[in-house]
Tab-separated table of C-alpha atoms (C1' of nucleotides) in Angstrom:
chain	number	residue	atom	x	y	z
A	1	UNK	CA	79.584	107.656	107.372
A	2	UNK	CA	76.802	105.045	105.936
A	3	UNK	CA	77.924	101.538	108.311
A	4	UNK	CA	74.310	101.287	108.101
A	5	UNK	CA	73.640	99.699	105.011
A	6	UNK	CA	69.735	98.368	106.304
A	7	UNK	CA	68.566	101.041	108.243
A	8	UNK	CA	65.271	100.348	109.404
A	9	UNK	CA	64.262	104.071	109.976
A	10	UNK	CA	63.775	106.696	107.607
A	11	UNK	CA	63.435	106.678	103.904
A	12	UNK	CA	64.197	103.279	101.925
A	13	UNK	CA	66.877	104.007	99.067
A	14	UNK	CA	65.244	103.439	95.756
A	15	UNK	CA	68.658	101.586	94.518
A	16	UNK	CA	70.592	98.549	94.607
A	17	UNK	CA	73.637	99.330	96.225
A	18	UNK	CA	75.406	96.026	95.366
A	19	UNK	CA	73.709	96.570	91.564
A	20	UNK	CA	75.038	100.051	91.006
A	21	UNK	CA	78.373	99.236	91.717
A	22	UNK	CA	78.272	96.157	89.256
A	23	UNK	CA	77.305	98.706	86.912
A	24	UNK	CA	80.123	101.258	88.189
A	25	UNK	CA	82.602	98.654	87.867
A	26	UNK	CA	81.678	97.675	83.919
A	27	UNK	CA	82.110	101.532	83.348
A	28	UNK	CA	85.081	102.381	85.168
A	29	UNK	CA	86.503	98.976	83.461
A	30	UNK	CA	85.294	100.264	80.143
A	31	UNK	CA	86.561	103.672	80.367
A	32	UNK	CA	89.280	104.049	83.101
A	33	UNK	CA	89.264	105.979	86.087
A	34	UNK	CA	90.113	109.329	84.944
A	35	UNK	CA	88.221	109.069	81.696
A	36	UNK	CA	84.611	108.591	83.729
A	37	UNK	CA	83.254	111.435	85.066
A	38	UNK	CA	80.819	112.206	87.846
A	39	UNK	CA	78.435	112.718	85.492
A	40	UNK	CA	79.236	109.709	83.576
A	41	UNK	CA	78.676	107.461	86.519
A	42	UNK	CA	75.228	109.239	87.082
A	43	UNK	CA	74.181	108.812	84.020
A	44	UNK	CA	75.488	104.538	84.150
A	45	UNK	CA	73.910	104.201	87.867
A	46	UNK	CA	70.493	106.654	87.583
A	47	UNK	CA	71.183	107.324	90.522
A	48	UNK	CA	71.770	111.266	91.263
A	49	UNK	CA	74.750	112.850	93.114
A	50	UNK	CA	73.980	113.542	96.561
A	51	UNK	CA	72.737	110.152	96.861
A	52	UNK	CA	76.271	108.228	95.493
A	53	UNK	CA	78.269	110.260	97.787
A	54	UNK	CA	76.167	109.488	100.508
A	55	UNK	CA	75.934	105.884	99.609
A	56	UNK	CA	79.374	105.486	98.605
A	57	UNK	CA	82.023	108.549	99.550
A	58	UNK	CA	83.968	110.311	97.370
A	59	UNK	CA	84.545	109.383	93.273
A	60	UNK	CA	87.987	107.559	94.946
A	61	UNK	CA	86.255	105.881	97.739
A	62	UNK	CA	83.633	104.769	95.249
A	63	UNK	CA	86.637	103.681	92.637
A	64	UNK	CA	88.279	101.841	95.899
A	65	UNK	CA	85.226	99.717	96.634
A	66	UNK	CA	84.595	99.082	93.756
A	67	UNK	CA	88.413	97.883	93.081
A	68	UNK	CA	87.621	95.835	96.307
A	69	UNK	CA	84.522	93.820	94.722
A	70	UNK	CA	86.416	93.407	90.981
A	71	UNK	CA	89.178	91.583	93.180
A	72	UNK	CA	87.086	89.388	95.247
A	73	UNK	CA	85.100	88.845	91.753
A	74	UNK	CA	88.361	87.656	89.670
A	75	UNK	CA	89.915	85.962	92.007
A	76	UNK	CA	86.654	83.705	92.284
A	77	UNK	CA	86.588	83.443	88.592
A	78	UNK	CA	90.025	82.321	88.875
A	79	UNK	CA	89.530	79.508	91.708
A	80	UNK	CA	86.668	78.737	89.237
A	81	UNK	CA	88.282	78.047	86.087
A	82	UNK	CA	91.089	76.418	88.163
A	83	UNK	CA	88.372	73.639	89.901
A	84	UNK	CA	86.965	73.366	86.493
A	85	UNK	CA	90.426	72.600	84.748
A	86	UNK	CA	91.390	69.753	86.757
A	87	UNK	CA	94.497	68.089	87.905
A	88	UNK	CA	97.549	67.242	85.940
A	89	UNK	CA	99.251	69.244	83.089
A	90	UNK	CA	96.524	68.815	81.005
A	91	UNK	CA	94.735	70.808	83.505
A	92	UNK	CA	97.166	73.854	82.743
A	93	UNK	CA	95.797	73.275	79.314
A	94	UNK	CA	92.530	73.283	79.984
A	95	UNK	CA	92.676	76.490	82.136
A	96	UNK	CA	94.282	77.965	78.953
A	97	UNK	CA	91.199	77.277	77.440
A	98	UNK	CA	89.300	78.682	79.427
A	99	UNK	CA	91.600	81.769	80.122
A	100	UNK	CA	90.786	82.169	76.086
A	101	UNK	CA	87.829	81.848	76.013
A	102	UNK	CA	86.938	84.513	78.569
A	103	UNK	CA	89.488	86.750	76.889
A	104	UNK	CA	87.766	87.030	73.137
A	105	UNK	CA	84.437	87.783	75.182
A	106	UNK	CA	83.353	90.970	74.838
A	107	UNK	CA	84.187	92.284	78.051
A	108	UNK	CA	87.571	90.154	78.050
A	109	UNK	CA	88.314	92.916	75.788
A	110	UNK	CA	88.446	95.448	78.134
A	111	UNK	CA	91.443	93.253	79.811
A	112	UNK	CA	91.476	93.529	83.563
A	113	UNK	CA	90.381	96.710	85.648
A	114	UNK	CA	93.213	96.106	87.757
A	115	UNK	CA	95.587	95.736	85.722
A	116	UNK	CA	94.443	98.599	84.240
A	117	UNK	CA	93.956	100.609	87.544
A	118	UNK	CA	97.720	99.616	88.685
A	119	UNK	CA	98.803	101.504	85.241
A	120	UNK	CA	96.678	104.315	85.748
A	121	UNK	CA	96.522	105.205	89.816
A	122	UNK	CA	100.137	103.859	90.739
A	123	UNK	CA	99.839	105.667	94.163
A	124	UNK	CA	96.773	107.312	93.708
A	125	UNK	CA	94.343	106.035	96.500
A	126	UNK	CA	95.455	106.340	99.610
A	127	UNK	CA	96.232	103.357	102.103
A	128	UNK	CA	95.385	100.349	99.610
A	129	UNK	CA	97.864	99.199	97.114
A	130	UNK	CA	95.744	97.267	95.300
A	131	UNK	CA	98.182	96.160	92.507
A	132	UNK	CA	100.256	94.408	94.986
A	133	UNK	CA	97.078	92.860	96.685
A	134	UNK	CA	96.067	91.766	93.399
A	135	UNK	CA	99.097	90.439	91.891
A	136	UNK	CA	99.334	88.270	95.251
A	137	UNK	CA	96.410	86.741	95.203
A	138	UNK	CA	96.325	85.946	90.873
A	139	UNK	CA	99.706	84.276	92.083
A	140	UNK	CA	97.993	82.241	95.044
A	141	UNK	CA	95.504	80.994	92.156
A	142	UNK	CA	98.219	80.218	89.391
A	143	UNK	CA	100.248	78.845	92.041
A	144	UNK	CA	97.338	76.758	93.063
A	145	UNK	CA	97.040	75.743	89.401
A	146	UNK	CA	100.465	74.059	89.166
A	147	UNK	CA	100.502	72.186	92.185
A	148	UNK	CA	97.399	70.525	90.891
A	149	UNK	CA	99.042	70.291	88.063
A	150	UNK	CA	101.209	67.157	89.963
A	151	UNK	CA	104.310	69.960	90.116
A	152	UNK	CA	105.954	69.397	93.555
A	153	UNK	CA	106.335	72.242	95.796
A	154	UNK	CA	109.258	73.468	97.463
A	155	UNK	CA	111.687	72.496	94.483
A	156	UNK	CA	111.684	75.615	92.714
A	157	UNK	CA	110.377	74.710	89.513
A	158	UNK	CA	106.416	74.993	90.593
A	159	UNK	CA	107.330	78.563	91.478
A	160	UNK	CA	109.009	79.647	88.626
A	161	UNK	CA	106.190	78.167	86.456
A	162	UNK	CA	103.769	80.350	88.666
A	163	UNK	CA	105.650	83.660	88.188
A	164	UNK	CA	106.077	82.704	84.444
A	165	UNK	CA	102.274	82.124	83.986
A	166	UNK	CA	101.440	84.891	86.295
A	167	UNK	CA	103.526	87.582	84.360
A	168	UNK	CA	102.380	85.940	80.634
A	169	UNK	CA	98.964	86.645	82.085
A	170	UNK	CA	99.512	89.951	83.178
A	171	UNK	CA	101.185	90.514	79.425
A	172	UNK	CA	97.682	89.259	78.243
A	173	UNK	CA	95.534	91.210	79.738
A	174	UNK	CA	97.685	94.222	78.514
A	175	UNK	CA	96.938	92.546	74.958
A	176	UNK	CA	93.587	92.384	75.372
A	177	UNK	CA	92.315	95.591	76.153
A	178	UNK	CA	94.509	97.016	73.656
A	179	UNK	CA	93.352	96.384	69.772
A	180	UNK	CA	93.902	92.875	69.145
A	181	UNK	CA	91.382	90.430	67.339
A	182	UNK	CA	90.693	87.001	68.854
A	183	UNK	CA	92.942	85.297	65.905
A	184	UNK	CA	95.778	87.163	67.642
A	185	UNK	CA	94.975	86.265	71.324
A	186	UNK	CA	95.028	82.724	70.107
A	187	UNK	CA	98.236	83.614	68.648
A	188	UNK	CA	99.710	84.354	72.084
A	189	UNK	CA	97.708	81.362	74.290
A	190	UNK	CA	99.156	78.909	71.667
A	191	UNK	CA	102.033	80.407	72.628
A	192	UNK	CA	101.892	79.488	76.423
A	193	UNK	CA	100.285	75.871	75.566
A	194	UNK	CA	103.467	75.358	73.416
A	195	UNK	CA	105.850	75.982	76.461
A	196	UNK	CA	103.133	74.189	78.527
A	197	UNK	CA	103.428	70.825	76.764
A	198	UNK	CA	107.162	70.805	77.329
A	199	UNK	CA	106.157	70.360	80.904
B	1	UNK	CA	100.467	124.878	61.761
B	2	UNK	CA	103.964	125.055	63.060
B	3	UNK	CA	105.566	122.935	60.160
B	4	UNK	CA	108.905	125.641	60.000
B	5	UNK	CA	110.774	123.934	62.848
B	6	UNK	CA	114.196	126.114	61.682
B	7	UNK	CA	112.760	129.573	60.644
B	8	UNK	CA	115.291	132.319	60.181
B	9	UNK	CA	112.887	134.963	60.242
B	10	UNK	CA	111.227	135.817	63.765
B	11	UNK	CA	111.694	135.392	67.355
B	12	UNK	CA	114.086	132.791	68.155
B	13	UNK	CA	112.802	130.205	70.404
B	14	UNK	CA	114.380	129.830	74.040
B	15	UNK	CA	113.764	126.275	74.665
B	16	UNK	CA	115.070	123.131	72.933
B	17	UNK	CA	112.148	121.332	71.456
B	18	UNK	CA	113.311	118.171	71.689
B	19	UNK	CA	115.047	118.639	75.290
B	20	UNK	CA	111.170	119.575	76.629
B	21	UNK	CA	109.887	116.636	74.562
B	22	UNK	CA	112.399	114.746	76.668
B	23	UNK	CA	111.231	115.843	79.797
B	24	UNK	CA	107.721	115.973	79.293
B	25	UNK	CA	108.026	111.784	78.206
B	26	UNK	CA	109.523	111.794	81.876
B	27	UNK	CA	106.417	113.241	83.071
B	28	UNK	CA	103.819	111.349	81.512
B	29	UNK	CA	105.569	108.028	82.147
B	30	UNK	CA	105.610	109.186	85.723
B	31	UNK	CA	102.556	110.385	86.165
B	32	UNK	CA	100.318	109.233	83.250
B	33	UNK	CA	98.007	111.301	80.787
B	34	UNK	CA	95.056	111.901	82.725
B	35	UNK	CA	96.743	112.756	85.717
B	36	UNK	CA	99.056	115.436	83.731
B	37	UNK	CA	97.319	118.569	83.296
B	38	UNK	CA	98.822	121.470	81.310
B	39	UNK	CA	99.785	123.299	84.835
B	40	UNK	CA	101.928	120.519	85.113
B	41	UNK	CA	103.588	120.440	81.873
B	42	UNK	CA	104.339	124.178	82.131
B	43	UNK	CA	105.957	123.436	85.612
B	44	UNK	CA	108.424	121.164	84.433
B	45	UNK	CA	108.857	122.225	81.073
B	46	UNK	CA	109.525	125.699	82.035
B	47	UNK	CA	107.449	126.779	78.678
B	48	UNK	CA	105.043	128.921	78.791
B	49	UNK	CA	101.551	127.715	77.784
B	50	UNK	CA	101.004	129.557	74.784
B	51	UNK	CA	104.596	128.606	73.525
B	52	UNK	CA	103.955	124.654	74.124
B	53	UNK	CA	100.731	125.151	72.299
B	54	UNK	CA	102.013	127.054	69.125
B	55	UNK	CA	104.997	124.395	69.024
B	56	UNK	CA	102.799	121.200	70.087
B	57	UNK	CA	99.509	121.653	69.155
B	58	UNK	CA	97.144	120.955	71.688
B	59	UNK	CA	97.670	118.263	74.850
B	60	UNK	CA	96.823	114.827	72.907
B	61	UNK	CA	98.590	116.246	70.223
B	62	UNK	CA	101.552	117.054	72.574
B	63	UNK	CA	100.887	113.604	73.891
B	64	UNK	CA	100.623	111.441	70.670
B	65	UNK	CA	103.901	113.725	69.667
B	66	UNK	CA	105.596	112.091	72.557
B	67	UNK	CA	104.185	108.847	72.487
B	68	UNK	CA	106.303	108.273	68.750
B	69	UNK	CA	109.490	109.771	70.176
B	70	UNK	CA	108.923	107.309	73.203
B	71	UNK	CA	108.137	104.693	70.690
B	72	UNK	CA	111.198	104.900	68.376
B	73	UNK	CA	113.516	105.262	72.060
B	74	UNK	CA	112.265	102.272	73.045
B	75	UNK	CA	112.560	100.447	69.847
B	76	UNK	CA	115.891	101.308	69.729
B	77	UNK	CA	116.869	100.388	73.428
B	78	UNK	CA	115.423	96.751	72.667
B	79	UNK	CA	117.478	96.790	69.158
B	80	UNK	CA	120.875	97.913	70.955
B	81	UNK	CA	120.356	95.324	73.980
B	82	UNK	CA	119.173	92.698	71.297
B	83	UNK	CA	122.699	93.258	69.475
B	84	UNK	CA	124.503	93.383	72.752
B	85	UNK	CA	123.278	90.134	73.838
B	86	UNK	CA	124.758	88.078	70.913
B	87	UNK	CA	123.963	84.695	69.568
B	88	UNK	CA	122.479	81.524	70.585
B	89	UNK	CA	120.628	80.715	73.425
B	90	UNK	CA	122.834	82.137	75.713
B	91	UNK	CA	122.073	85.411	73.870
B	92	UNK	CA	118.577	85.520	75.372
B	93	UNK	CA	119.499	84.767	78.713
B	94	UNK	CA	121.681	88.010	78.281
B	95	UNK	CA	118.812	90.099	76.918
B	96	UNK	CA	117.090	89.118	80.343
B	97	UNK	CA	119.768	90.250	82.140
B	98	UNK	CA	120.397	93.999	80.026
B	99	UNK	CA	116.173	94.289	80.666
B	100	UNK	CA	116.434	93.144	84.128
B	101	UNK	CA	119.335	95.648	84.982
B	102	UNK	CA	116.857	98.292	83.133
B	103	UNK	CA	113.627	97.121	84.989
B	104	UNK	CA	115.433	97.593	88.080
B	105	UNK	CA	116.397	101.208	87.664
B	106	UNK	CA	114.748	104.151	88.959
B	107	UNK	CA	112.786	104.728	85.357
B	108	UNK	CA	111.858	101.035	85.199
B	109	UNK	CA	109.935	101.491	87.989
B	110	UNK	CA	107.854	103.483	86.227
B	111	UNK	CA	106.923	100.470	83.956
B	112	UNK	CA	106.600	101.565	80.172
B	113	UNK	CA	104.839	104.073	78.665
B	114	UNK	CA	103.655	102.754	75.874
B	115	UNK	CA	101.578	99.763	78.025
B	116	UNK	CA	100.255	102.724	80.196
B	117	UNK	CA	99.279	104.790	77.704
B	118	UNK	CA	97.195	101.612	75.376
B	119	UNK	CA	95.887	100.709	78.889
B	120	UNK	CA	94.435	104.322	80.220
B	121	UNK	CA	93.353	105.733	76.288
B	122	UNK	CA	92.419	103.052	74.315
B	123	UNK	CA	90.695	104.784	71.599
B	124	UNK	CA	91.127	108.076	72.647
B	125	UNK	CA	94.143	109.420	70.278
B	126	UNK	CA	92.210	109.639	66.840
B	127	UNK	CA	93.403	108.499	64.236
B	128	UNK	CA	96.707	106.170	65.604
B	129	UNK	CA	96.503	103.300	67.353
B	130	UNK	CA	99.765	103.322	69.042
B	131	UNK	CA	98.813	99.906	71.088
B	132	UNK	CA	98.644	97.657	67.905
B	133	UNK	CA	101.832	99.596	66.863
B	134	UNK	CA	104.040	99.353	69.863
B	135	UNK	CA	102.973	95.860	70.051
B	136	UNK	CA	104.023	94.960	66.598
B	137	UNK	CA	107.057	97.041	66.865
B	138	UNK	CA	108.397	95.271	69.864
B	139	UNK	CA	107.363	91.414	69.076
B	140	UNK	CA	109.245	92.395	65.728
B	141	UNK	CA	112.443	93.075	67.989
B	142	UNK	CA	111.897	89.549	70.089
B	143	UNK	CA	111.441	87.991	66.933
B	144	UNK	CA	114.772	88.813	65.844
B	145	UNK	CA	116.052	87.989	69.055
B	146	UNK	CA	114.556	84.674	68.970
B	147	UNK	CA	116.070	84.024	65.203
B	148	UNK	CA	119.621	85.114	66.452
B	149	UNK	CA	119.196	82.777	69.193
B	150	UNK	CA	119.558	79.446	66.074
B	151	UNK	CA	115.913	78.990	66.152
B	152	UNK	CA	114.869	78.428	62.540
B	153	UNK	CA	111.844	80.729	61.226
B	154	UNK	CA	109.089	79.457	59.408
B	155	UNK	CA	108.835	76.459	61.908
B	156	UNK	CA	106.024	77.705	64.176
B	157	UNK	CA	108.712	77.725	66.885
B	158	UNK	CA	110.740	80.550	66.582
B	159	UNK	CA	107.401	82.145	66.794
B	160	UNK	CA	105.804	80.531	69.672
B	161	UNK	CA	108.823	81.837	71.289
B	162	UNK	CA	108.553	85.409	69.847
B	163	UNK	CA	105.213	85.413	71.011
B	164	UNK	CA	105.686	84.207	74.732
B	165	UNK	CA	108.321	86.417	75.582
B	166	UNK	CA	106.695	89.353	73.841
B	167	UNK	CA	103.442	88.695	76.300
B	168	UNK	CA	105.664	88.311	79.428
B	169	UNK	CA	107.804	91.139	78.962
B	170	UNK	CA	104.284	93.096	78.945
B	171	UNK	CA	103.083	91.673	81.772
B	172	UNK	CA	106.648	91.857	83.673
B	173	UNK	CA	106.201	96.082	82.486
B	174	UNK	CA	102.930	95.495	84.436
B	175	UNK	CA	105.210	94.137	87.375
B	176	UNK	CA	107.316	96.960	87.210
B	177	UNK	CA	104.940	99.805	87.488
B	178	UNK	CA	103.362	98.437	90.217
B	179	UNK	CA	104.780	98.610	93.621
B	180	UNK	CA	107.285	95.417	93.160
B	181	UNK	CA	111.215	95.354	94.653
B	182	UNK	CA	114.417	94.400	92.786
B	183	UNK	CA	114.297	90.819	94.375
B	184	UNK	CA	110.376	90.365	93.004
B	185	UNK	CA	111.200	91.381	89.612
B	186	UNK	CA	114.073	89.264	89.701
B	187	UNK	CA	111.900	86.284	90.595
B	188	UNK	CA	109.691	87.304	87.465
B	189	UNK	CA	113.203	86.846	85.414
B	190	UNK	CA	114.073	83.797	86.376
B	191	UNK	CA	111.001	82.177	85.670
B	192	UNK	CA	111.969	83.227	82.120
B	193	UNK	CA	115.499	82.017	82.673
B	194	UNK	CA	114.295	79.047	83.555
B	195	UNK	CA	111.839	78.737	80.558
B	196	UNK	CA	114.804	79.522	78.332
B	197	UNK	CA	116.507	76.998	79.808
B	198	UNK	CA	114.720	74.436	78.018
B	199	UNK	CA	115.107	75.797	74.359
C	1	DT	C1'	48.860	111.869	114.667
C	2	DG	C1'	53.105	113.922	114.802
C	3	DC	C1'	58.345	113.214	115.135
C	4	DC	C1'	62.555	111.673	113.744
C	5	DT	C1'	65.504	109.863	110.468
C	6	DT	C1'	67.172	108.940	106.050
C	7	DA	C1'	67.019	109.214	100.919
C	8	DT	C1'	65.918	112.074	96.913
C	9	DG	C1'	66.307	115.705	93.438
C	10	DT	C1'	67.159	120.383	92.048
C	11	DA	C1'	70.097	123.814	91.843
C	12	DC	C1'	74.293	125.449	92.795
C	13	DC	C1'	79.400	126.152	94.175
C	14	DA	C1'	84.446	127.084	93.955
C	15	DA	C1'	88.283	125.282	91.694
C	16	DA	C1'	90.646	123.278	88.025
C	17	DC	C1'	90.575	122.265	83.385
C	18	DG	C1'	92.185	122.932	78.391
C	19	DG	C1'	92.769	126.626	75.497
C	20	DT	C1'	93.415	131.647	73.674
C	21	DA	C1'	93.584	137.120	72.890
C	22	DC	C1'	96.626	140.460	72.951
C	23	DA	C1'	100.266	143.334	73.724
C	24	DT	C1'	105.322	142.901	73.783
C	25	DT	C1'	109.886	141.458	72.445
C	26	DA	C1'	113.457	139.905	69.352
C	27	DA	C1'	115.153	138.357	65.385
C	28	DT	C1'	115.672	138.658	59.855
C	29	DA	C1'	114.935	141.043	55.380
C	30	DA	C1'	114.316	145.109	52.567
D	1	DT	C1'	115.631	152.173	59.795
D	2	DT	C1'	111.661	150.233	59.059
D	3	DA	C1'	108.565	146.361	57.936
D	4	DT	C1'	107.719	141.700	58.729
D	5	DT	C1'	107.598	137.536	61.070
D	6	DA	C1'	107.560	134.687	64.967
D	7	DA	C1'	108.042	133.631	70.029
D	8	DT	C1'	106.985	135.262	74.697
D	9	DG	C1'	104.356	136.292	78.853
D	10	DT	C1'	100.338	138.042	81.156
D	11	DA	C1'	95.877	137.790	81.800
D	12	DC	C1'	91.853	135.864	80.717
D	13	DC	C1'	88.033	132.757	78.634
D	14	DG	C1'	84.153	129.306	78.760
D	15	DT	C1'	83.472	124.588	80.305
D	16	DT	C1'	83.815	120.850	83.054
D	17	DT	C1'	85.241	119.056	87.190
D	18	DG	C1'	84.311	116.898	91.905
D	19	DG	C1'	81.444	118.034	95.544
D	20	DT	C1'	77.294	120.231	98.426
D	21	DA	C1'	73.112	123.168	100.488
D	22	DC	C1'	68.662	122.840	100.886
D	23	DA	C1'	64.063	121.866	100.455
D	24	DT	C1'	61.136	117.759	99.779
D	25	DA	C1'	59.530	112.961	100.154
D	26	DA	C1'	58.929	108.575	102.465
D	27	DG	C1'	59.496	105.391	105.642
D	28	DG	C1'	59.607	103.615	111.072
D	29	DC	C1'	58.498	104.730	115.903
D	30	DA	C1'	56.301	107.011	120.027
DNA sequence: TGCCTTATGTACCAAACGGTACATTAATAA
DNA sequence: TTATTAATGTACCGTTTGGTACATAAGGCA
C-alpha cells in the first residue's frame, strides 16, 4: 500500500493528507459513518476518488484512521483540561467546567465520534475495537483526574469515583449529540458538581 | 394508508403484526438502522417485501414505528423494576441491581436502542425527535425513583439526583453496547452503589 | 532529453439499495 | 356464484453505493 507518505519520486499530491482527514473526521462526526457517503467525503475533502483510496484504503480503512487520530486527539484534550484543572477537588470542579464548556460548543454538540462509532459499528471494522481502546484510555485520564484530586489510590474509593465520572461522561456525550440546549447540559453538569462537592 | 388494522373484508394476513414488530426491534437493536437493509428485514421477518411495505410504510417509517413500541417497552421495564425495588434508599440500590441483572443479559449487551438510534440519526426521522423524548421519558421514571427513595421534591436535590443517574445509566448503555464483560459492568454499578451510598 | 514513478481526473463498473407493478390468491358481502 | 376487497409472491425498477480502469499530468533521476 502507500508506507510512503514523502515519496520523493513521481508526482507531488496536491493535498494535505493530515488536513483532509481533519476534515473527514468533522464529517463523519457530523453525520455518522453510514450516513456519509463516498461522495459525501469527496465533496468535504476535494479531493477525487481514486486519489482517497490510494491515499487512504477503503471507506473503513479511511473511517479506522481516522477513528485512530479522533482518539489520540481527545485523549490530549483530556490530559489538557486535566493539567489545566489542577489539583484537589476543586480541580474536579474545574474540569467540570471545562468539560461544559466544550460541550455547549458547537461541535460539542455533535457529542463524541466514538462514542458515537461504538453505537453504530459494534463489530464492524475488523481487528480494532476501538470502543474498548477508547473507554480505557478516557478512564486512564479521569482516573488521572482523581488522584490529583488528593484521592488515594489503591483504597477503592478513587476507582469507583473514576468509573462513576467515566460512565456520567459517557451518559453526556449521549446527551449532547442528541437535542438538548446548553440550559439542559448545565442541568446535568450541576448535577455531577453536586455529587462532587460531597467529596 | 393502511389505517384498517382488523378488516373483515379481504385477504387475511399470515403474519402477526406485532410478533414481526417484535422481531424486527431485535434486529435493529442488534444490528442498528443503517446497517439493516430491507433484505435483512425480509430474512428475519419472514414477510415478504411488498407485505412489510403495505403494513409499515416505508423503512424509517417501519423504523420510527418500532422505535415507539421500543419506547413504551422500555418505559415500562424501568416503571415495573422502579416498583419492584421499593422505598427508601435501599430501593435504589435494588433498582441497580434489577438493571444490572438486565445489563448483563444477552440483550443488554446490545446496549439500548433508543441511545443507538439518537446517536446514528439525529435528525433524520422527520418530524419526531425520539432523543429529547426517550430522554424525558426515562429521567421522568428516575425521578420517581429518586422521590420514592424519601428525597423531598422541589429541593433541587431530588433532582440533582434524577439527573445524575439519568446521565450514567446512558453512559453505562454506552458501556454495555460496547465490548465490556459482566465483571466491567459490574464495576460501572458499584461506582453508583457507592455514590448512593452517601444519600 | 528521455524514463520511471506517482498522483490526478474522467468515466465507468457490478452489486446492493429502497421501493413497486402486476398477476394471483383468499377471504367477505351481495 | 359472483363481485369486491385486501394480502401475497415474483419479478422487476431506477438510483445510489463502494470501488476501479485508464489515460493524462507532473515531478525526480539517469
Amino acid at each position: 500500500m502507500n508506507t510512503n507518505t514523502s515519496a520523493t519520486v513521481g508526482r507531488p499530491r496536491l493535498f494535505d493528507e493530515d488536513a483532509v482527514l481533519a476534515e473527514l473526521t468533522a464529517l463523519f462526526w457530523r453525520q455518522g459513518y453510514g450516513q456519509t457517503s463516498m461522495a459525501d467525503i469527496v465533496d468535504a475533502s476535494g479531493v477525487h476518488k481514486p486519489s482517497l483510496y490510494r491515499t487512504f484504503g477503503s471507506k473503513e480503512e479511511l473511517f479506522a484512521l481516522v477513528l485512530r487520530r479522533y482518539l489520540a486527539e481527545r485523549i490530549a484534550m483530556f490530559a489538557q483540561m486535566i493539567e489545566l484543572s489542577g489539583p484537589g477537588v476543586a480541580g474536579i470542579q474545574n474540569f467540570l467546567d471545562l468539560f461544559e464548556a466544550d460541550a455547549v460548543s458547537e461541535r460539542g454538540r455533535d457529542g463524541c465520534l466514538m462514542v458515537m462509532a461504538s453505537n453504530e459499528l459494534r463489530g464492524v471494522l475488523p481487528g480494532y475495537d476501538f470502543s474498548a481502546d477508547y473507554r480505557e484510555q478516557m478512564r486512564g485520564q479521569i482516573h488521572l483526574l482523581i488522584l490529583q484530586s488528593g484521592e488515594v489510590d489503591g483504597t477503592g474509593v478513587a476507582e469507583a469515583r473514576t468509573d462513576l465520572v467515566t460512565a456520567y461522561l459517557l451518559g453526556l456525550n449521549v446527551v449532547m449529540r442528541s437535542t438538548a440546549d446548553a440550559a439542559e447540559i448545565h442541568r446535568y453538569v450541576d448535577a455531577m458538581r453536586a455529587t462532587v462537592r460531597t467529596w
